[in-house]
PDB file of C-alpha atoms and ligand atoms in Angstrom:
ATOM      1  CA  LYS A1373      61.138  -1.130 -10.563  1.00  0.00           C
ATOM      2  CA  SER A1374      57.544  -2.335 -11.920  1.00  0.00           C
ATOM      3  CA  VAL A1375      54.751  -0.779 -12.811  1.00  0.00           C
ATOM      4  CA  ALA A1376      51.485  -2.236 -13.105  1.00  0.00           C
ATOM      5  CA  ILE A1377      48.590  -1.493 -15.429  1.00  0.00           C
ATOM      6  CA  VAL A1378      44.987  -2.296 -13.990  1.00  0.00           C
ATOM      7  CA  GLY A1379      41.978  -0.642 -16.618  1.00  0.00           C
ATOM      8  CA  CYS A1380      39.488   0.459 -14.958  1.00  0.00           C
ATOM      9  CA  PRO A1381      36.490   0.434 -17.766  1.00  0.00           C
ATOM     10  CA  PHE A1382      33.574   2.102 -15.327  1.00  0.00           C
ATOM     11  CA  ARG A1383      31.305   4.963 -15.708  1.00  0.00           C
ATOM     12  CA  GLY A1384      29.454   4.383 -12.674  1.00  0.00           C
ATOM     13  CA  GLY A1385      30.106   7.649 -11.080  1.00  0.00           C
ATOM     14  CA  GLN A1386      28.465   9.536 -13.533  1.00  0.00           C
ATOM     15  CA  ALA A1387      25.615   9.381 -16.176  1.00  0.00           C
ATOM     16  CA  LYS A1388      27.368   9.819 -19.859  1.00  0.00           C
ATOM     17  CA  LEU A1389      28.531   6.495 -21.294  1.00  0.00           C
ATOM     18  CA  GLY A1390      32.151   6.162 -22.730  1.00  0.00           C
ATOM     19  CA  VAL A1391      34.122   6.914 -20.183  1.00  0.00           C
ATOM     20  CA  ASP A1392      34.199   2.824 -19.009  1.00  0.00           C
ATOM     21  CA  HIS A1393      36.402   2.111 -22.809  1.00  0.00           C
ATOM     22  CA  GLY A1394      38.679   4.945 -21.551  1.00  0.00           C
ATOM     23  CA  PRO A1395      41.615   2.439 -20.974  1.00  0.00           C
ATOM     24  CA  ILE A1396      41.402  -0.155 -23.705  1.00  0.00           C
ATOM     25  CA  HIS A1397      42.134   3.041 -25.656  1.00  0.00           C
ATOM     26  CA  MET A1398      44.809   4.135 -23.374  1.00  0.00           C
ATOM     27  CA  VAL A1399      46.279   0.559 -23.439  1.00  0.00           C
ATOM     28  CA  GLU A1400      45.461   0.402 -27.264  1.00  0.00           C
ATOM     29  CA  ALA A1401      47.521   3.211 -27.839  1.00  0.00           C
ATOM     30  CA  GLY A1402      50.777   1.720 -26.427  1.00  0.00           C
ATOM     31  CA  LEU A1403      50.910   2.459 -22.985  1.00  0.00           C
ATOM     32  CA  GLU A1404      52.362  -0.452 -22.039  1.00  0.00           C
ATOM     33  CA  GLN A1405      55.503  -0.635 -24.526  1.00  0.00           C
ATOM     34  CA  GLN A1406      55.898   3.211 -24.077  1.00  0.00           C
ATOM     35  CA  LEU A1407      56.666   2.390 -20.339  1.00  0.00           C
ATOM     36  CA  ARG A1408      58.438  -0.372 -21.096  1.00  0.00           C
ATOM     37  CA  ASP A1409      60.318   1.897 -23.135  1.00  0.00           C
ATOM     38  CA  LEU A1410      61.180   4.055 -20.249  1.00  0.00           C
ATOM     39  CA  GLY A1411      62.721   1.465 -18.614  1.00  0.00           C
ATOM     40  CA  TRP A1412      59.854   0.194 -16.391  1.00  0.00           C
ATOM     41  CA  GLU A1413      59.100  -3.797 -15.920  1.00  0.00           C
ATOM     42  CA  VAL A1414      55.230  -3.748 -16.976  1.00  0.00           C
ATOM     43  CA  ARG A1415      52.559  -5.691 -15.942  1.00  0.00           C
ATOM     44  CA  PHE A1416      49.120  -5.244 -17.323  1.00  0.00           C
ATOM     45  CA  ASP A1417      46.745  -7.873 -15.790  1.00  0.00           C
ATOM     46  CA  GLY A1418      44.090  -6.962 -18.517  1.00  0.00           C
ATOM     47  CA  HIS A1419      41.488  -4.575 -17.739  1.00  0.00           C
ATOM     48  CA  HIS A1420      39.351  -5.482 -14.856  1.00  0.00           C
ATOM     49  CA  GLN A1421      35.670  -6.909 -14.922  1.00  0.00           C
ATOM     50  CA  PHE A1422      33.537  -5.731 -13.219  1.00  0.00           C
ATOM     51  CA  GLU A1423      30.079  -7.436 -13.044  1.00  0.00           C
ATOM     52  CA  GLN A1424      27.451  -5.164 -13.751  1.00  0.00           C
ATOM     53  CA  ILE A1425      24.641  -4.987 -10.791  1.00  0.00           C
ATOM     54  CA  SER A1426      21.438  -3.413 -13.446  1.00  0.00           C
ATOM     55  CA  GLU A1427      19.456  -0.654 -12.235  1.00  0.00           C
ATOM     56  CA  GLU A1428      16.722  -1.998 -10.559  1.00  0.00           C
ATOM     57  CA  ASN A1429      18.896  -4.098  -7.812  1.00  0.00           C
ATOM     58  CA  ASP A1430      20.144  -0.814  -7.532  1.00  0.00           C
ATOM     59  CA  PRO A1431      18.013   1.977  -6.888  1.00  0.00           C
ATOM     60  CA  PRO A1432      19.095   6.040  -5.332  1.00  0.00           C
ATOM     61  CA  ILE A1433      20.105   6.339  -2.316  1.00  0.00           C
ATOM     62  CA  GLY A1434      19.024   9.626  -1.106  1.00  0.00           C
ATOM     63  CA  LYS A1435      20.608  11.200  -4.679  1.00  0.00           C
ATOM     64  CA  MET A1436      23.794   8.728  -5.322  1.00  0.00           C
ATOM     65  CA  LYS A1437      23.025   7.399  -8.161  1.00  0.00           C
ATOM     66  CA  ASN A1438      24.625   3.492  -9.024  1.00  0.00           C
ATOM     67  CA  PRO A1439      25.879   3.832  -4.882  1.00  0.00           C
ATOM     68  CA  ARG A1440      25.584  -0.294  -4.322  1.00  0.00           C
ATOM     69  CA  PHE A1441      27.711  -0.993  -8.160  1.00  0.00           C
ATOM     70  CA  VAL A1442      30.550   1.722  -7.765  1.00  0.00           C
ATOM     71  CA  SER A1443      30.752   0.254  -3.667  1.00  0.00           C
ATOM     72  CA  GLN A1444      31.904  -2.637  -5.132  1.00  0.00           C
ATOM     73  CA  VAL A1445      33.374  -1.348  -8.223  1.00  0.00           C
ATOM     74  CA  CYS A1446      35.955   0.216  -5.688  1.00  0.00           C
ATOM     75  CA  LYS A1447      35.891  -1.716  -2.962  1.00  0.00           C
ATOM     76  CA  ALA A1448      37.900  -4.056  -5.643  1.00  0.00           C
ATOM     77  CA  VAL A1449      40.194  -1.629  -7.033  1.00  0.00           C
ATOM     78  CA  ALA A1450      41.569  -0.752  -3.478  1.00  0.00           C
ATOM     79  CA  SER A1451      42.900  -4.342  -3.210  1.00  0.00           C
ATOM     80  CA  VAL A1452      43.842  -4.462  -6.620  1.00  0.00           C
ATOM     81  CA  VAL A1453      45.914  -1.533  -5.826  1.00  0.00           C
ATOM     82  CA  SER A1454      47.187  -2.834  -2.685  1.00  0.00           C
ATOM     83  CA  ASP A1455      47.803  -5.971  -3.404  1.00  0.00           C
ATOM     84  CA  HIS A1456      50.196  -4.124  -6.278  1.00  0.00           C
ATOM     85  CA  ALA A1457      51.270  -1.578  -3.878  1.00  0.00           C
ATOM     86  CA  ARG A1458      52.080  -3.538  -1.156  1.00  0.00           C
ATOM     87  CA  ARG A1459      54.434  -5.869  -3.616  1.00  0.00           C
ATOM     88  CA  GLY A1460      56.277  -2.534  -4.285  1.00  0.00           C
ATOM     89  CA  GLN A1461      54.842  -2.332  -7.609  1.00  0.00           C
ATOM     90  CA  LEU A1462      53.408   1.190  -8.717  1.00  0.00           C
ATOM     91  CA  PRO A1463      49.646   0.981  -9.762  1.00  0.00           C
ATOM     92  CA  VAL A1464      48.837   2.897 -12.747  1.00  0.00           C
ATOM     93  CA  VAL A1465      44.586   3.542 -12.805  1.00  0.00           C
ATOM     94  CA  LEU A1466      43.146   3.779 -15.737  1.00  0.00           C
ATOM     95  CA  GLY A1467      40.253   4.944 -15.418  1.00  0.00           C
ATOM     96  CA  GLY A1468      37.033   5.274 -16.316  1.00  0.00           C
ATOM     97  CA  ASP A1469      35.604   7.852 -13.823  1.00  0.00           C
ATOM     98  CA  HIS A1470      37.068   9.908 -11.130  1.00  0.00           C
ATOM     99  CA  SER A1471      35.038   7.246  -8.073  1.00  0.00           C
ATOM    100  CA  LEU A1472      37.485   5.059  -9.024  1.00  0.00           C
ATOM    101  CA  ALA A1473      39.279   7.134  -6.897  1.00  0.00           C
ATOM    102  CA  MET A1474      37.901   5.710  -3.586  1.00  0.00           C
ATOM    103  CA  GLY A1475      39.363   2.896  -4.360  1.00  0.00           C
ATOM    104  CA  THR A1476      43.012   3.964  -5.563  1.00  0.00           C
ATOM    105  CA  ILE A1477      43.461   6.240  -3.219  1.00  0.00           C
ATOM    106  CA  GLY A1478      41.614   3.480  -0.395  1.00  0.00           C
ATOM    107  CA  GLY A1479      44.192   1.475  -1.783  1.00  0.00           C
ATOM    108  CA  THR A1480      47.647   3.825  -0.973  1.00  0.00           C
ATOM    109  CA  LEU A1481      46.399   4.472   2.763  1.00  0.00           C
ATOM    110  CA  GLU A1482      46.271   0.882   3.863  1.00  0.00           C
ATOM    111  CA  VAL A1483      50.421   0.261   2.394  1.00  0.00           C
ATOM    112  CA  TYR A1484      51.676   4.286   2.720  1.00  0.00           C
ATOM    113  CA  PRO A1485      49.323   5.185   5.444  1.00  0.00           C
ATOM    114  CA  ASN A1486      51.681   8.336   5.281  1.00  0.00           C
ATOM    115  CA  ALA A1487      50.777   8.870   1.862  1.00  0.00           C
ATOM    116  CA  CYS A1488      50.005  12.893   0.904  1.00  0.00           C
ATOM    117  CA  VAL A1489      47.397  13.170  -2.438  1.00  0.00           C
ATOM    118  CA  ILE A1490      48.035  15.168  -5.064  1.00  0.00           C
ATOM    119  CA  TRP A1491      44.827  15.279  -6.560  1.00  0.00           C
ATOM    120  CA  VAL A1492      44.653  17.387  -9.957  1.00  0.00           C
ATOM    121  CA  ASP A1493      40.835  18.146 -11.759  1.00  0.00           C
ATOM    122  CA  ALA A1494      38.684  21.135 -13.301  1.00  0.00           C
ATOM    123  CA  HIS A1495      36.853  20.071  -9.773  1.00  0.00           C
ATOM    124  CA  ALA A1496      37.212  19.560  -5.961  1.00  0.00           C
ATOM    125  CA  ASP A1497      34.998  15.605  -6.610  1.00  0.00           C
ATOM    126  CA  ILE A1498      34.206  16.681  -2.061  1.00  0.00           C
ATOM    127  CA  ASN A1499      30.078  16.853  -2.346  1.00  0.00           C
ATOM    128  CA  THR A1500      29.178  14.938  -0.130  1.00  0.00           C
ATOM    129  CA  PRO A1501      26.039  12.564  -0.091  1.00  0.00           C
ATOM    130  CA  GLU A1502      23.851  15.616   1.203  1.00  0.00           C
ATOM    131  CA  THR A1503      25.798  18.591  -0.923  1.00  0.00           C
ATOM    132  CA  THR A1504      25.594  16.801  -4.723  1.00  0.00           C
ATOM    133  CA  GLU A1505      23.414  18.478  -6.484  1.00  0.00           C
ATOM    134  CA  SER A1506      24.024  15.587  -9.373  1.00  0.00           C
ATOM    135  CA  GLY A1507      23.988  12.292  -7.123  1.00  0.00           C
ATOM    136  CA  ASN A1508      26.665  11.567  -9.933  1.00  0.00           C
ATOM    137  CA  ILE A1509      29.772  10.268  -6.990  1.00  0.00           C
ATOM    138  CA  HIS A1510      32.503  10.457  -8.943  1.00  0.00           C
ATOM    139  CA  GLY A1511      31.849  14.219  -7.789  1.00  0.00           C
ATOM    140  CA  MET A1512      32.081  12.978  -4.766  1.00  0.00           C
ATOM    141  CA  PRO A1513      35.079  10.600  -3.223  1.00  0.00           C
ATOM    142  CA  VAL A1514      37.434  12.875  -1.423  1.00  0.00           C
ATOM    143  CA  SER A1515      34.672  13.418   0.845  1.00  0.00           C
ATOM    144  CA  PHE A1516      34.249   9.747   1.776  1.00  0.00           C
ATOM    145  CA  LEU A1517      37.816   8.594   1.787  1.00  0.00           C
ATOM    146  CA  LEU A1518      38.238  12.112   4.111  1.00  0.00           C
ATOM    147  CA  GLY A1519      35.279  10.941   5.917  1.00  0.00           C
ATOM    148  CA  ILE A1520      33.038  13.582   6.610  1.00  0.00           C
ATOM    149  CA  ALA A1521      30.498  11.782   3.795  1.00  0.00           C
ATOM    150  CA  GLY A1522      28.090  10.886   6.717  1.00  0.00           C
ATOM    151  CA  ASN A1523      27.962   7.832   7.881  1.00  0.00           C
ATOM    152  CA  GLU A1524      26.511   5.701   4.906  1.00  0.00           C
ATOM    153  CA  PRO A1525      26.340   1.406   5.648  1.00  0.00           C
ATOM    154  CA  GLU A1526      27.173   0.725   1.944  1.00  0.00           C
ATOM    155  CA  PHE A1527      29.746   2.493   1.790  1.00  0.00           C
ATOM    156  CA  ALA A1528      30.950   1.729   5.789  1.00  0.00           C
ATOM    157  CA  TRP A1529      34.548  -0.481   3.987  1.00  0.00           C
ATOM    158  CA  VAL A1530      35.806   2.651   3.029  1.00  0.00           C
ATOM    159  CA  LYS A1531      38.272   4.542   5.492  1.00  0.00           C
ATOM    160  CA  PRO A1532      38.356   7.399   6.553  1.00  0.00           C
ATOM    161  CA  ALA A1533      42.167   7.680   5.946  1.00  0.00           C
ATOM    162  CA  LEU A1534      43.125  10.645   4.408  1.00  0.00           C
ATOM    163  CA  ARG A1535      43.991  13.912   6.454  1.00  0.00           C
ATOM    164  CA  ALA A1536      43.105  17.101   5.054  1.00  0.00           C
ATOM    165  CA  ASN A1537      46.882  17.819   5.520  1.00  0.00           C
ATOM    166  CA  ARG A1538      47.825  15.472   3.625  1.00  0.00           C
ATOM    167  CA  LEU A1539      45.749  16.464   0.837  1.00  0.00           C
ATOM    168  CA  VAL A1540      46.327  19.490  -2.298  1.00  0.00           C
ATOM    169  CA  TYR A1541      44.213  20.135  -5.163  1.00  0.00           C
ATOM    170  CA  ILE A1542      45.922  21.680  -8.615  1.00  0.00           C
ATOM    171  CA  GLY A1543      43.608  22.954 -11.429  1.00  0.00           C
ATOM    172  CA  LEU A1544      40.876  24.002  -9.244  1.00  0.00           C
ATOM    173  CA  ARG A1545      38.238  26.121 -11.766  1.00  0.00           C
ATOM    174  CA  ASP A1546      34.172  24.263 -11.426  1.00  0.00           C
ATOM    175  CA  VAL A1547      33.374  24.329  -7.825  1.00  0.00           C
ATOM    176  CA  ASP A1548      29.999  24.243  -6.256  1.00  0.00           C
ATOM    177  CA  ALA A1549      29.415  26.592  -3.459  1.00  0.00           C
ATOM    178  CA  ASP A1550      29.303  23.527  -0.700  1.00  0.00           C
ATOM    179  CA  GLU A1551      32.561  22.492  -1.239  1.00  0.00           C
ATOM    180  CA  LYS A1552      33.661  25.736  -1.630  1.00  0.00           C
ATOM    181  CA  ARG A1553      32.427  25.471   2.346  1.00  0.00           C
ATOM    182  CA  ILE A1554      34.189  21.803   2.952  1.00  0.00           C
ATOM    183  CA  LEU A1555      37.539  22.920   1.556  1.00  0.00           C
ATOM    184  CA  ARG A1556      37.680  26.026   4.030  1.00  0.00           C
ATOM    185  CA  GLU A1557      36.039  24.643   6.809  1.00  0.00           C
ATOM    186  CA  ASN A1558      38.853  21.846   6.574  1.00  0.00           C
ATOM    187  CA  GLY A1559      40.955  23.886   5.811  1.00  0.00           C
ATOM    188  CA  ILE A1560      42.346  22.262   2.462  1.00  0.00           C
ATOM    189  CA  LYS A1561      45.508  23.343   0.422  1.00  0.00           C
ATOM    190  CA  ALA A1562      43.794  24.632  -3.405  1.00  0.00           C
ATOM    191  CA  PHE A1563      45.102  26.408  -5.932  1.00  0.00           C
ATOM    192  CA  SER A1564      42.940  27.003  -8.985  1.00  0.00           C
ATOM    193  CA  MET A1565      43.813  28.283 -12.193  1.00  0.00           C
ATOM    194  CA  HIS A1566      43.957  31.859 -10.261  1.00  0.00           C
ATOM    195  CA  GLU A1567      47.247  30.865  -8.944  1.00  0.00           C
ATOM    196  CA  ILE A1568      48.309  29.290 -11.083  1.00  0.00           C
ATOM    197  CA  ASP A1569      47.992  32.436 -13.268  1.00  0.00           C
ATOM    198  CA  ARG A1570      49.628  35.144 -10.434  1.00  0.00           C
ATOM    199  CA  HIS A1571      52.297  32.343  -9.596  1.00  0.00           C
ATOM    200  CA  GLY A1572      53.035  30.369 -12.895  1.00  0.00           C
ATOM    201  CA  ILE A1573      53.114  26.188 -13.071  1.00  0.00           C
ATOM    202  CA  GLY A1574      56.242  25.794 -11.954  1.00  0.00           C
ATOM    203  CA  LYS A1575      55.842  27.785  -8.121  1.00  0.00           C
ATOM    204  CA  VAL A1576      52.293  26.406  -7.437  1.00  0.00           C
ATOM    205  CA  VAL A1577      53.720  22.886  -7.868  1.00  0.00           C
ATOM    206  CA  GLU A1578      56.438  23.563  -5.822  1.00  0.00           C
ATOM    207  CA  LEU A1579      53.273  25.513  -3.036  1.00  0.00           C
ATOM    208  CA  ALA A1580      51.181  22.566  -2.928  1.00  0.00           C
ATOM    209  CA  LEU A1581      54.427  20.081  -2.471  1.00  0.00           C
ATOM    210  CA  ASP A1582      55.352  22.757   0.835  1.00  0.00           C
ATOM    211  CA  ALA A1583      51.068  22.634   1.447  1.00  0.00           C
ATOM    212  CA  VAL A1584      51.614  18.254   1.960  1.00  0.00           C
ATOM    213  CA  ASN A1585      54.925  16.777   1.961  1.00  0.00           C
ATOM    214  CA  PRO A1586      57.385  19.932   3.412  1.00  0.00           C
ATOM    215  CA  ASN A1587      60.354  17.882   3.888  1.00  0.00           C
ATOM    216  CA  ARG A1588      59.687  15.592   0.326  1.00  0.00           C
ATOM    217  CA  ASP A1589      59.971  12.457   2.097  1.00  0.00           C
ATOM    218  CA  LEU A1590      55.900  11.430   2.177  1.00  0.00           C
ATOM    219  CA  PRO A1591      55.013   8.715  -0.596  1.00  0.00           C
ATOM    220  CA  ILE A1592      52.998  10.933  -3.727  1.00  0.00           C
ATOM    221  CA  HIS A1593      49.267   9.300  -4.621  1.00  0.00           C
ATOM    222  CA  LEU A1594      48.677  12.215  -7.548  1.00  0.00           C
ATOM    223  CA  SER A1595      45.363  11.538  -8.796  1.00  0.00           C
ATOM    224  CA  PHE A1596      44.781  13.232 -12.437  1.00  0.00           C
ATOM    225  CA  ASP A1597      41.611  13.712 -13.886  1.00  0.00           C
ATOM    226  CA  VAL A1598      42.243  14.405 -17.244  1.00  0.00           C
ATOM    227  CA  ASP A1599      39.369  17.492 -17.324  1.00  0.00           C
ATOM    228  CA  ALA A1600      42.256  19.201 -15.912  1.00  0.00           C
ATOM    229  CA  LEU A1601      43.708  20.681 -18.826  1.00  0.00           C
ATOM    230  CA  ASP A1602      41.840  22.733 -21.769  1.00  0.00           C
ATOM    231  CA  PRO A1603      39.307  21.461 -23.185  1.00  0.00           C
ATOM    232  CA  THR A1604      41.504  22.613 -26.404  1.00  0.00           C
ATOM    233  CA  VAL A1605      44.021  19.934 -25.152  1.00  0.00           C
ATOM    234  CA  ALA A1606      42.175  17.162 -23.962  1.00  0.00           C
ATOM    235  CA  PRO A1607      38.490  17.785 -25.257  1.00  0.00           C
ATOM    236  CA  SER A1608      36.838  13.797 -24.656  1.00  0.00           C
ATOM    237  CA  THR A1609      35.867  13.901 -21.125  1.00  0.00           C
ATOM    238  CA  GLY A1610      32.613  13.728 -19.174  1.00  0.00           C
ATOM    239  CA  THR A1611      32.464  16.754 -18.034  1.00  0.00           C
ATOM    240  CA  PRO A1612      34.705  19.792 -19.702  1.00  0.00           C
ATOM    241  CA  VAL A1613      35.499  23.210 -17.996  1.00  0.00           C
ATOM    242  CA  ARG A1614      36.750  25.889 -20.399  1.00  0.00           C
ATOM    243  CA  GLY A1615      40.244  27.987 -19.044  1.00  0.00           C
ATOM    244  CA  GLY A1616      42.399  24.709 -17.618  1.00  0.00           C
ATOM    245  CA  LEU A1617      46.096  23.763 -18.054  1.00  0.00           C
ATOM    246  CA  THR A1618      47.887  24.027 -20.793  1.00  0.00           C
ATOM    247  CA  PHE A1619      49.719  20.831 -21.852  1.00  0.00           C
ATOM    248  CA  ARG A1620      52.943  22.139 -20.976  1.00  0.00           C
ATOM    249  CA  GLU A1621      51.489  22.659 -17.280  1.00  0.00           C
ATOM    250  CA  GLY A1622      49.774  19.346 -16.848  1.00  0.00           C
ATOM    251  CA  HIS A1623      53.063  17.521 -18.056  1.00  0.00           C
ATOM    252  CA  TYR A1624      55.166  19.680 -16.060  1.00  0.00           C
ATOM    253  CA  ILE A1625      53.513  18.592 -12.540  1.00  0.00           C
ATOM    254  CA  CYS A1626      53.920  15.485 -13.878  1.00  0.00           C
ATOM    255  CA  GLU A1627      57.757  16.097 -14.946  1.00  0.00           C
ATOM    256  CA  ALA A1628      58.126  17.563 -11.188  1.00  0.00           C
ATOM    257  CA  ILE A1629      56.170  14.900  -8.703  1.00  0.00           C
ATOM    258  CA  HIS A1630      58.061  11.961 -11.284  1.00  0.00           C
ATOM    259  CA  GLU A1631      61.407  14.641  -9.999  1.00  0.00           C
ATOM    260  CA  THR A1632      60.766  14.420  -6.052  1.00  0.00           C
ATOM    261  CA  GLY A1633      61.534  10.583  -6.548  1.00  0.00           C
ATOM    262  CA  LEU A1634      58.282  10.274  -4.413  1.00  0.00           C
ATOM    263  CA  LEU A1635      55.723   8.917  -6.328  1.00  0.00           C
ATOM    264  CA  ILE A1636      53.833   5.566  -5.279  1.00  0.00           C
ATOM    265  CA  ALA A1637      50.359   5.490  -7.342  1.00  0.00           C
ATOM    266  CA  LEU A1638      49.202   7.759 -10.353  1.00  0.00           C
ATOM    267  CA  ASP A1639      45.352   7.530 -11.631  1.00  0.00           C
ATOM    268  CA  LEU A1640      44.650   8.942 -15.285  1.00  0.00           C
ATOM    269  CA  MET A1641      40.545   9.522 -15.132  1.00  0.00           C
ATOM    270  CA  GLU A1642      37.587  10.838 -16.752  1.00  0.00           C
ATOM    271  CA  VAL A1643      39.430   9.616 -20.372  1.00  0.00           C
ATOM    272  CA  ASN A1644      35.903   9.542 -22.458  1.00  0.00           C
ATOM    273  CA  PRO A1645      36.644   7.877 -26.633  1.00  0.00           C
ATOM    274  CA  GLY A1646      32.469   8.026 -26.516  1.00  0.00           C
ATOM    275  CA  LEU A1647      32.421  11.805 -26.991  1.00  0.00           C
ATOM    276  CA  ALA A1648      33.801  13.540 -29.471  1.00  0.00           C
ATOM    277  CA  ASP A1649      34.864  13.499 -33.006  1.00  0.00           C
ATOM    278  CA  ALA A1650      38.073  10.656 -34.106  1.00  0.00           C
ATOM    279  CA  GLU A1651      40.983  13.299 -33.828  1.00  0.00           C
ATOM    280  CA  SER A1652      39.546  14.575 -30.446  1.00  0.00           C
ATOM    281  CA  VAL A1653      39.493  11.455 -29.084  1.00  0.00           C
ATOM    282  CA  ARG A1654      43.202  10.668 -30.328  1.00  0.00           C
ATOM    283  CA  LYS A1655      43.543  13.441 -29.116  1.00  0.00           C
ATOM    284  CA  THR A1656      43.085  13.051 -25.563  1.00  0.00           C
ATOM    285  CA  VAL A1657      44.102   9.339 -25.047  1.00  0.00           C
ATOM    286  CA  SER A1658      47.379  10.676 -26.402  1.00  0.00           C
ATOM    287  CA  VAL A1659      47.454  13.432 -24.124  1.00  0.00           C
ATOM    288  CA  GLY A1660      46.787  11.160 -21.213  1.00  0.00           C
ATOM    289  CA  CYS A1661      48.950   8.482 -22.746  1.00  0.00           C
ATOM    290  CA  SER A1662      51.568  11.518 -22.379  1.00  0.00           C
ATOM    291  CA  LEU A1663      50.908  12.173 -18.760  1.00  0.00           C
ATOM    292  CA  VAL A1664      51.491   9.136 -18.043  1.00  0.00           C
ATOM    293  CA  ARG A1665      54.875   8.878 -19.130  1.00  0.00           C
ATOM    294  CA  ALA A1666      56.102  11.848 -18.062  1.00  0.00           C
ATOM    295  CA  ALA A1667      55.724  11.022 -14.026  1.00  0.00           C
ATOM    296  CA  LEU A1668      56.737   8.302 -14.828  1.00  0.00           C
ATOM    297  CA  GLY A1669      59.873   9.984 -15.740  1.00  0.00           C
ATOM    298  CA  GLU A1670      60.217  11.008 -19.650  1.00  0.00           C
ATOM    299  CA  ALA A1671      61.929  14.020 -19.613  1.00  0.00           C
ATOM    300  CA  LEU A1672      62.356  16.511 -22.886  1.00  0.00           C
ATOM    301  CA  LEU A1673      66.385  15.973 -22.596  1.00  0.00           C
TER     302      LEU A1673
HETATM  303  N1  HDQ X 768      30.529  19.190  -8.793  1.00  0.00           N
HETATM  304  C1  HDQ X 768      30.127  18.261  -9.685  1.00  0.00           C
HETATM  305  C2  HDQ X 768      29.336  16.597  -8.921  1.00  0.00           C
HETATM  306  O1  HDQ X 768      28.653  16.747 -10.339  1.00  0.00           O
HETATM  307  O2  HDQ X 768      29.349  16.721  -7.729  1.00  0.00           O
HETATM  308  C3  HDQ X 768      28.697  19.247 -10.452  1.00  0.00           C
HETATM  309  N2  HDQ X 768      30.495  19.454 -11.432  1.00  0.00           N
HETATM  310  C4  HDQ X 768      29.026  19.889 -12.852  1.00  0.00           C
HETATM  311  C5  HDQ X 768      28.537  21.290 -12.679  1.00  0.00           C
HETATM  312  C6  HDQ X 768      27.890  21.323 -14.145  1.00  0.00           C
HETATM  313  C7  HDQ X 768      26.956  22.720 -13.960  1.00  0.00           C
HETATM  314  C8  HDQ X 768      28.047  24.494 -13.580  1.00  0.00           C
HETATM  315  C9  HDQ X 768      28.133  22.982 -11.894  1.00  0.00           C
HETATM  316  N3  HDQ X 768      29.380  22.221 -11.876  1.00  0.00           N
HETATM  317  C10 HDQ X 768      30.510  18.395 -12.303  1.00  0.00           C
HETATM  318  C11 HDQ X 768      31.549  18.089 -10.796  1.00  0.00           C
HETATM  319  C12 HDQ X 768      31.686  16.497 -10.936  1.00  0.00           C
HETATM  320  C13 HDQ X 768      32.987  16.486 -11.533  1.00  0.00           C
HETATM  321  C14 HDQ X 768      33.493  14.926 -11.233  1.00  0.00           C
HETATM  322  B1  HDQ X 768      34.876  14.764 -12.635  1.00  0.00           B
HETATM  323  O3  HDQ X 768      35.573  13.631 -12.092  1.00  0.00           O
HETATM  324  O4  HDQ X 768      34.748  15.070 -13.377  1.00  0.00           O
HETATM  325  O5  HDQ X 768      35.643  15.961 -10.935  1.00  0.00           O
HETATM  326 MN1   MN X 769      37.486  14.898 -11.099  1.00  0.00          MN
HETATM  327 MN1   MN X 770      36.614  16.623 -12.673  1.00  0.00          MN
HETATM  328 MN1   MN X 771      33.754  13.938 -15.243  1.00  0.00          MN
END
């Protein structure tokens, strides 16, 4: 089985500099060899260069910031991911901000239309262009994938291919009021930090899989935002929220998903090496690489 590392140096879905340097830090930390050491055949075509659209040519559409830049990049990512998936490779997409998931999950669903999505994040990323307060599109990818973002001509290419009963969240703790309404209205299953405290991570992962993959026969796309982890574990990220997953809880999710044998795509998003001191950056990058290894089969025994 082979892995395709897809480096996406992209920050257009949010305002902080540095998250576009996430991929290079992960690759330079040795991720390629680490995955080869796990027995994977690894291909890495270099970090994708996305031609920047200048700000003056990309004015906001409604509240959405950098809409054309985000749309173009995500469209390009969707075809890169679907090409790899079509060749039977497992795309490991390194972000870059989480707006990229419009492309990664869009690409996966083209090849695996019955895939389910496990979204590990402090945030639901399900604002619509109407409900967003920040205008940052990294807070909106899920609404586009579900087809509830309204008809934005710029994003007409995003197929509403994700069904609400094929999406489940783990790690939520900073969800906007409108997002809570959207989750309820669409009956989307979400395991916040409260449920994790109550049941323990083992039970939560089982319940999450029961919700979207009851017969354990559907391909799984894992979209992991490092801000799901507690900021003491992954400090160098754009929207940190206290009270997050421990190092082990994060790894357990990845290990358990590997054990299903159903993983077909992985996103490791929002590592921003520009936000903290060298030691905190190193720690965040190292945790990111470790999570990827866990999802790809690195076991403790
Ligand atoms: N919902 C948000 C949005 O901007 O839409 C608002 N939130 C920040 C905000 C700060 C003040 C207290 C309430 N939260 C970030 C989130 C997007 C996270 C994107 B991700 O990819 O990092 O998950
Ligand atoms: Mn996110
Ligand atoms: Mn987040
Ligand atoms: Mn973020």
